[in-house]
mmCIF file of C-alpha atoms in Angstrom:
data_model
loop_
_atom_site.group_PDB
_atom_site.id
_atom_site.type_symbol
_atom_site.label_atom_id
_atom_site.label_comp_id
_atom_site.label_asym_id
_atom_site.label_seq_id
_atom_site.Cartn_x
_atom_site.Cartn_y
_atom_site.Cartn_z
ATOM 1 C CA MET A 224 0.000 0.000 0.000
ATOM 2 C CA LYS A 225 2.832 2.389 0.861
ATOM 3 C CA GLN A 226 4.552 1.678 -2.446
ATOM 4 C CA ALA A 227 1.342 2.376 -4.381
ATOM 5 C CA GLY A 228 0.939 5.647 -2.502
ATOM 6 C CA LYS A 229 4.427 6.780 -3.508
ATOM 7 C CA LYS A 230 3.665 6.005 -7.170
ATOM 8 C CA ASN A 231 0.448 8.017 -6.996
ATOM 9 C CA ARG A 232 2.308 10.951 -5.439
ATOM 10 C CA ARG A 233 4.819 10.859 -8.300
ATOM 11 C CA LYS A 234 1.970 11.066 -10.826
ATOM 12 C CA TRP A 235 0.545 14.287 -9.351
ATOM 13 C CA PRO A 236 3.201 16.663 -10.810
ATOM 14 C CA ALA A 237 2.773 15.106 -14.268
ATOM 15 C CA ALA A 238 -1.010 15.383 -14.030
ATOM 16 C CA CYS A 239 -0.728 19.031 -12.992
ATOM 17 C CA LEU A 240 1.566 19.790 -15.941
ATOM 18 C CA ILE A 241 -0.817 18.077 -18.349
ATOM 19 C CA GLY A 242 -3.746 20.004 -16.892
ATOM 20 C CA LEU A 243 -1.855 23.297 -17.115
ATOM 21 C CA GLY A 244 -0.872 22.529 -20.694
ATOM 22 C CA CYS A 245 -4.494 21.839 -21.629
ATOM 23 C CA PHE A 246 -5.573 25.092 -19.994
ATOM 24 C CA VAL A 247 -2.965 27.134 -21.893
ATOM 25 C CA PHE A 248 -3.875 25.350 -25.129
ATOM 26 C CA SER A 249 -7.552 26.188 -24.598
ATOM 27 C CA LEU A 250 -6.662 29.856 -24.106
ATOM 28 C CA VAL A 251 -4.708 29.877 -27.365
ATOM 29 C CA ILE A 252 -7.598 28.187 -29.146
ATOM 30 C CA SER A 253 -10.117 30.717 -27.843
ATOM 31 C CA ALA A 254 -7.818 33.635 -28.733
ATOM 32 C CA THR A 255 -7.313 32.560 -32.347
ATOM 33 C CA ASN A 256 -10.958 31.472 -32.772
ATOM 34 C CA PRO A 257 -10.222 28.550 -35.136
ATOM 35 C CA LEU A 258 -13.705 27.163 -34.562
ATOM 36 C CA THR A 259 -15.229 30.516 -35.485
ATOM 37 C CA ASP A 260 -13.109 30.709 -38.642
ATOM 38 C CA MET A 261 -14.082 27.143 -39.505
ATOM 39 C CA ASP A 262 -17.747 28.021 -38.950
ATOM 40 C CA LEU A 263 -17.413 30.945 -41.369
ATOM 41 C CA LYS A 264 -15.850 28.729 -44.025
ATOM 42 C CA ILE A 265 -18.594 26.120 -43.560
ATOM 43 C CA THR A 266 -21.230 28.852 -43.910
ATOM 44 C CA ASP A 267 -19.675 30.031 -47.185
ATOM 45 C CA LEU A 268 -19.474 26.459 -48.433
ATOM 46 C CA MET A 269 -23.147 25.846 -47.666
ATOM 47 C CA PHE A 270 -24.137 28.953 -49.645
ATOM 48 C CA SER A 271 -21.973 27.739 -52.540
ATOM 49 C CA ILE A 272 -23.591 24.288 -52.455
ATOM 50 C CA ARG A 273 -27.101 25.738 -52.221
ATOM 51 C CA GLY A 274 -26.588 28.140 -55.123
ATOM 52 C CA PRO A 275 -28.596 31.306 -55.867
ATOM 53 C CA LEU A 276 -32.281 31.522 -54.971
ATOM 54 C CA ASP A 277 -35.029 32.349 -57.437
ATOM 55 C CA THR A 278 -35.882 36.051 -57.135
ATOM 56 C CA SER A 279 -38.426 36.229 -59.955
ATOM 57 C CA ASP A 280 -41.290 36.713 -57.467
ATOM 58 C CA SER A 281 -39.363 39.033 -55.146
ATOM 59 C CA PRO A 282 -40.886 42.486 -54.504
ATOM 60 C CA VAL A 283 -37.380 43.995 -54.313
ATOM 61 C CA VAL A 284 -36.222 46.283 -57.138
ATOM 62 C CA LEU A 285 -32.968 48.255 -56.977
ATOM 63 C CA VAL A 286 -32.401 51.766 -58.317
ATOM 64 C CA ALA A 287 -28.670 52.250 -58.789
ATOM 65 C CA ILE A 288 -26.887 55.551 -58.219
ATOM 66 C CA SER A 289 -24.428 54.547 -60.905
ATOM 67 C CA ASP A 290 -21.561 56.110 -62.844
ATOM 68 C CA GLN A 291 -23.878 56.085 -65.832
ATOM 69 C CA ALA A 292 -26.454 58.152 -63.953
ATOM 70 C CA ASP A 293 -23.777 60.563 -62.736
ATOM 71 C CA SER A 294 -22.541 61.070 -66.297
ATOM 72 C CA GLU A 295 -25.992 61.579 -67.833
ATOM 73 C CA LEU A 296 -27.517 63.889 -65.213
ATOM 74 C CA PRO A 297 -26.550 67.581 -65.094
ATOM 75 C CA GLY A 298 -23.983 68.166 -62.368
ATOM 76 C CA LYS A 299 -22.146 65.610 -60.277
ATOM 77 C CA TRP A 300 -23.013 63.803 -57.072
ATOM 78 C CA PRO A 301 -24.377 64.902 -54.632
ATOM 79 C CA TRP A 302 -27.271 65.829 -56.908
ATOM 80 C CA PRO A 303 -29.970 68.373 -56.073
ATOM 81 C CA THR A 304 -32.514 66.784 -53.724
ATOM 82 C CA SER A 305 -35.224 67.835 -56.183
ATOM 83 C CA TYR A 306 -34.050 64.811 -58.199
ATOM 84 C CA HIS A 307 -34.937 62.572 -55.271
ATOM 85 C CA ALA A 308 -38.336 64.249 -54.998
ATOM 86 C CA ARG A 309 -38.959 63.395 -58.648
ATOM 87 C CA LEU A 310 -37.747 59.837 -58.011
ATOM 88 C CA VAL A 311 -40.286 59.444 -55.192
ATOM 89 C CA GLU A 312 -43.072 60.799 -57.397
ATOM 90 C CA ASN A 313 -42.271 58.542 -60.345
ATOM 91 C CA LEU A 314 -41.790 55.414 -58.241
ATOM 92 C CA ASN A 315 -45.139 55.998 -56.585
ATOM 93 C CA ARG A 316 -46.734 56.431 -60.001
ATOM 94 C CA ALA A 317 -45.192 53.062 -60.896
ATOM 95 C CA GLY A 318 -46.770 51.448 -57.813
ATOM 96 C CA ALA A 319 -43.871 51.237 -55.344
ATOM 97 C CA LYS A 320 -45.081 50.356 -51.851
ATOM 98 C CA VAL A 321 -41.922 51.439 -50.000
ATOM 99 C CA ILE A 322 -38.980 53.554 -51.203
ATOM 100 C CA ALA A 323 -35.796 53.201 -49.141
ATOM 101 C CA PHE A 324 -32.807 55.500 -49.738
ATOM 102 C CA ASP A 325 -29.531 53.859 -48.725
ATOM 103 C CA VAL A 326 -27.984 57.331 -48.589
ATOM 104 C CA ILE A 327 -27.548 59.598 -45.566
ATOM 105 C CA PHE A 328 -28.928 63.055 -46.433
ATOM 106 C CA ASN A 329 -27.342 64.754 -43.435
ATOM 107 C CA GLU A 330 -26.497 68.042 -45.188
ATOM 108 C CA MET A 331 -28.646 70.705 -46.778
ATOM 109 C CA ASP A 332 -28.870 70.985 -50.555
ATOM 110 C CA SER A 333 -25.861 72.850 -51.927
ATOM 111 C CA PHE A 334 -27.721 74.097 -55.023
ATOM 112 C CA ASP A 335 -30.954 75.569 -53.668
ATOM 113 C CA LEU A 336 -32.638 75.028 -50.280
ATOM 114 C CA ARG A 337 -36.005 74.902 -52.055
ATOM 115 C CA ASN A 338 -34.914 71.498 -53.389
ATOM 116 C CA ASP A 339 -34.932 70.148 -49.828
ATOM 117 C CA THR A 340 -38.456 71.488 -49.381
ATOM 118 C CA LEU A 341 -39.610 69.648 -52.515
ATOM 119 C CA PHE A 342 -38.050 66.401 -51.301
ATOM 120 C CA ALA A 343 -39.502 66.770 -47.795
ATOM 121 C CA GLU A 344 -42.984 67.544 -49.154
ATOM 122 C CA SER A 345 -42.825 64.513 -51.443
ATOM 123 C CA MET A 346 -41.924 62.238 -48.515
ATOM 124 C CA HIS A 347 -44.706 63.729 -46.401
ATOM 125 C CA ARG A 348 -47.297 63.430 -49.170
ATOM 126 C CA HIS A 349 -46.676 59.754 -49.974
ATOM 127 C CA GLY A 350 -45.641 58.525 -46.520
ATOM 128 C CA ASN A 351 -43.722 55.514 -47.841
ATOM 129 C CA VAL A 352 -40.089 56.678 -47.764
ATOM 130 C CA VAL A 353 -37.418 55.307 -45.399
ATOM 131 C CA LEU A 354 -34.200 57.271 -44.908
ATOM 132 C CA ALA A 355 -30.811 56.196 -43.562
ATOM 133 C CA GLY A 356 -28.801 57.505 -40.623
ATOM 134 C CA ASN A 357 -25.951 56.097 -38.597
ATOM 135 C CA LEU A 358 -24.486 55.545 -35.155
ATOM 136 C CA GLN A 359 -20.733 55.827 -35.576
ATOM 137 C CA ALA A 360 -18.542 54.493 -32.768
ATOM 138 C CA SER A 361 -15.136 56.052 -32.180
ATOM 139 C CA ARG A 362 -12.439 56.095 -29.491
ATOM 140 C CA VAL A 363 -11.914 59.245 -27.469
ATOM 141 C CA GLY A 364 -8.704 60.343 -25.740
ATOM 142 C CA THR A 365 -9.413 58.351 -22.583
ATOM 143 C CA GLY A 366 -9.798 55.155 -24.580
ATOM 144 C CA ALA A 367 -13.531 55.058 -23.971
ATOM 145 C CA GLN A 368 -15.936 54.526 -26.852
ATOM 146 C CA ALA A 369 -18.064 57.451 -28.008
ATOM 147 C CA VAL A 370 -21.026 57.220 -30.367
ATOM 148 C CA GLN A 371 -21.761 59.983 -32.832
ATOM 149 C CA MET A 372 -25.217 60.127 -34.396
ATOM 150 C CA VAL A 373 -25.324 61.054 -38.090
ATOM 151 C CA LEU A 374 -28.947 61.952 -38.786
ATOM 152 C CA PRO A 375 -30.816 62.971 -41.918
ATOM 153 C CA ASN A 376 -31.464 66.668 -42.475
ATOM 154 C CA ARG A 377 -33.800 67.902 -39.692
ATOM 155 C CA LEU A 378 -36.417 68.992 -42.239
ATOM 156 C CA PHE A 379 -36.549 65.445 -43.640
ATOM 157 C CA VAL A 380 -36.881 63.896 -40.182
ATOM 158 C CA GLU A 381 -39.726 66.260 -39.294
ATOM 159 C CA LYS A 382 -41.643 65.774 -42.542
ATOM 160 C CA ASN A 383 -41.121 62.034 -43.043
ATOM 161 C CA PRO A 384 -43.665 59.956 -41.069
ATOM 162 C CA ASN A 385 -41.335 56.928 -41.048
ATOM 163 C CA PRO A 386 -38.340 56.635 -38.685
ATOM 164 C CA TRP A 387 -34.859 56.510 -40.168
ATOM 165 C CA GLY A 388 -32.701 53.372 -39.826
ATOM 166 C CA PHE A 389 -28.977 53.037 -39.146
ATOM 167 C CA VAL A 390 -26.667 51.574 -41.785
ATOM 168 C CA SER A 391 -23.645 50.500 -39.713
ATOM 169 C CA VAL A 392 -22.393 46.973 -40.417
ATOM 170 C CA ASN A 393 -20.474 44.303 -38.485
ATOM 171 C CA PRO A 394 -17.957 42.411 -40.638
ATOM 172 C CA ASP A 395 -16.586 39.084 -39.432
ATOM 173 C CA ASN A 396 -12.916 38.432 -38.628
ATOM 174 C CA ASP A 397 -12.069 38.003 -42.316
ATOM 175 C CA GLY A 398 -13.717 41.286 -43.322
ATOM 176 C CA PHE A 399 -16.786 39.760 -44.986
ATOM 177 C CA LEU A 400 -20.376 40.490 -44.001
ATOM 178 C CA ARG A 401 -22.453 37.557 -42.834
ATOM 179 C CA ARG A 402 -24.341 39.180 -39.962
ATOM 180 C CA TYR A 403 -26.777 42.078 -39.951
ATOM 181 C CA ARG A 404 -27.364 44.206 -36.898
ATOM 182 C CA ILE A 405 -31.050 44.628 -36.093
ATOM 183 C CA SER A 406 -30.953 47.070 -33.190
ATOM 184 C CA GLN A 407 -28.535 49.232 -31.245
ATOM 185 C CA GLN A 408 -28.760 50.943 -27.859
ATOM 186 C CA HIS A 409 -27.605 54.529 -27.344
ATOM 187 C CA LEU A 410 -28.329 56.824 -24.382
ATOM 188 C CA ALA A 411 -31.185 54.630 -23.133
ATOM 189 C CA ASN A 412 -32.822 54.661 -26.591
ATOM 190 C CA THR A 413 -33.166 51.774 -29.029
ATOM 191 C CA TYR A 414 -32.494 52.413 -32.701
ATOM 192 C CA TYR A 415 -33.268 49.989 -35.517
ATOM 193 C CA SER A 416 -31.488 49.123 -38.718
ATOM 194 C CA PHE A 417 -32.258 50.532 -42.146
ATOM 195 C CA GLY A 418 -33.318 47.100 -43.391
ATOM 196 C CA LEU A 419 -35.659 46.522 -40.463
ATOM 197 C CA GLU A 420 -37.320 49.928 -40.817
ATOM 198 C CA THR A 421 -37.812 49.206 -44.528
ATOM 199 C CA ILE A 422 -39.443 45.832 -43.826
ATOM 200 C CA ARG A 423 -41.563 47.353 -41.077
ATOM 201 C CA ALA A 424 -42.888 50.004 -43.471
ATOM 202 C CA TYR A 425 -43.546 47.330 -46.113
ATOM 203 C CA LEU A 426 -45.438 45.047 -43.714
ATOM 204 C CA GLY A 427 -47.183 47.879 -41.894
ATOM 205 C CA ALA A 428 -45.895 46.247 -38.705
ATOM 206 C CA ASP A 429 -45.609 47.778 -35.276
ATOM 207 C CA THR A 430 -42.447 47.856 -33.200
ATOM 208 C CA LEU A 431 -40.000 44.964 -33.056
ATOM 209 C CA ARG A 432 -40.553 42.568 -30.148
ATOM 210 C CA SER A 433 -38.010 40.124 -28.799
ATOM 211 C CA ALA A 434 -37.577 38.575 -25.382
ATOM 212 C CA PRO A 435 -33.920 38.523 -24.194
ATOM 213 C CA HIS A 436 -33.600 34.737 -24.513
ATOM 214 C CA SER A 437 -35.838 34.271 -27.555
ATOM 215 C CA SER A 438 -34.369 32.703 -30.683
ATOM 216 C CA TYR A 439 -36.383 35.080 -32.886
ATOM 217 C CA PHE A 440 -37.040 38.759 -33.495
ATOM 218 C CA ASP A 441 -40.813 39.195 -33.859
ATOM 219 C CA LEU A 442 -41.984 41.775 -36.391
ATOM 220 C CA GLY A 443 -45.733 41.522 -36.787
ATOM 221 C CA PHE A 444 -46.394 38.035 -38.131
ATOM 222 C CA THR A 445 -42.799 37.732 -39.364
ATOM 223 C CA LYS A 446 -40.150 35.917 -37.315
ATOM 224 C CA ILE A 447 -36.502 36.732 -37.977
ATOM 225 C CA PRO A 448 -34.042 34.065 -36.713
ATOM 226 C CA ARG A 449 -31.723 35.518 -34.118
ATOM 227 C CA TYR A 450 -27.953 34.964 -34.248
ATOM 228 C CA THR A 451 -26.726 37.089 -31.357
ATOM 229 C CA GLN A 452 -28.509 39.469 -29.017
ATOM 230 C CA GLU A 453 -28.689 42.201 -31.682
ATOM 231 C CA THR A 454 -27.858 40.464 -34.979
ATOM 232 C CA MET A 455 -29.205 37.993 -37.532
ATOM 233 C CA ARG A 456 -27.412 35.877 -40.120
ATOM 234 C CA ILE A 457 -27.773 37.160 -43.673
ATOM 235 C CA ASN A 458 -29.465 34.711 -46.025
ATOM 236 C CA PHE A 459 -27.813 35.798 -49.260
ATOM 237 C CA HIS A 460 -30.016 35.186 -52.297
ATOM 238 C CA GLY A 461 -27.085 35.165 -54.693
ATOM 239 C CA PRO A 462 -24.283 37.288 -56.147
ATOM 240 C CA ALA A 463 -24.545 40.906 -57.312
ATOM 241 C CA LYS A 464 -27.329 41.605 -59.814
ATOM 242 C CA SER A 465 -29.569 38.951 -58.236
ATOM 243 C CA PHE A 466 -32.446 41.444 -58.118
ATOM 244 C CA PRO A 467 -33.890 43.576 -60.931
ATOM 245 C CA GLU A 468 -31.991 46.838 -61.237
ATOM 246 C CA TYR A 469 -32.606 50.141 -62.989
ATOM 247 C CA SER A 470 -30.287 53.097 -63.320
ATOM 248 C CA TYR A 471 -31.351 56.258 -61.493
ATOM 249 C CA GLU A 472 -31.645 58.481 -64.556
ATOM 250 C CA GLN A 473 -34.153 56.051 -66.117
ATOM 251 C CA ILE A 474 -36.541 56.481 -63.191
ATOM 252 C CA ILE A 475 -36.516 60.277 -63.072
ATOM 253 C CA ASP A 476 -36.920 60.569 -66.854
ATOM 254 C CA ASP A 477 -40.490 61.867 -67.142
ATOM 255 C CA THR A 478 -40.745 61.105 -70.850
ATOM 256 C CA ASP A 479 -41.266 57.372 -70.161
#
């Protein structure tokens, strides 16, 4: 019995070293996130295997602020906001249910302030426009994080019946976007993403509801699968040009 006890005592230092080695190894693993990187690669592979989805019945149509539009319209970007007023009018004539501008109009028109009035009145009249804003995080001198709000022109906010949505994104470790942030807290207020505000206007839904431990964001009768507390995974439909697209100058051309 004594001999066995001595052997067991000799094994303790080795066991401690093995345990310490495993602990250090686990720290290295968690720091480099190999499982996360592997998960990202698997996600990309699954999209590749699945292939593009059929978008022929999708209600989404894109209007591109393209180089072609910039070359054909008088003046260069940023264009007079009267152009955007005409865009809203023509898209509503064409039957658009919601018009979402993925542009932050945070400055007044540099050509004529009456252009802003035309744009604001058009948004107010139709009531189906969603604008973009942002919550930009930055580091201050103390190392703390400060958030700067970049809002649309005050006139647009006052006249537009729909709330604006933020357009900040959260790339993964490799720089690619696979997650989309749904909400963000700032100064005891909750702000929602540009995409969510667009869907909410389209569905005519009320505010977003989600219990802290729920696996879904509830938006009316629509459930959005939750990835983290404030994000969802993006279900990419396919590569660029997967949805119908028109160039901006085509839409504001009143002759057609």
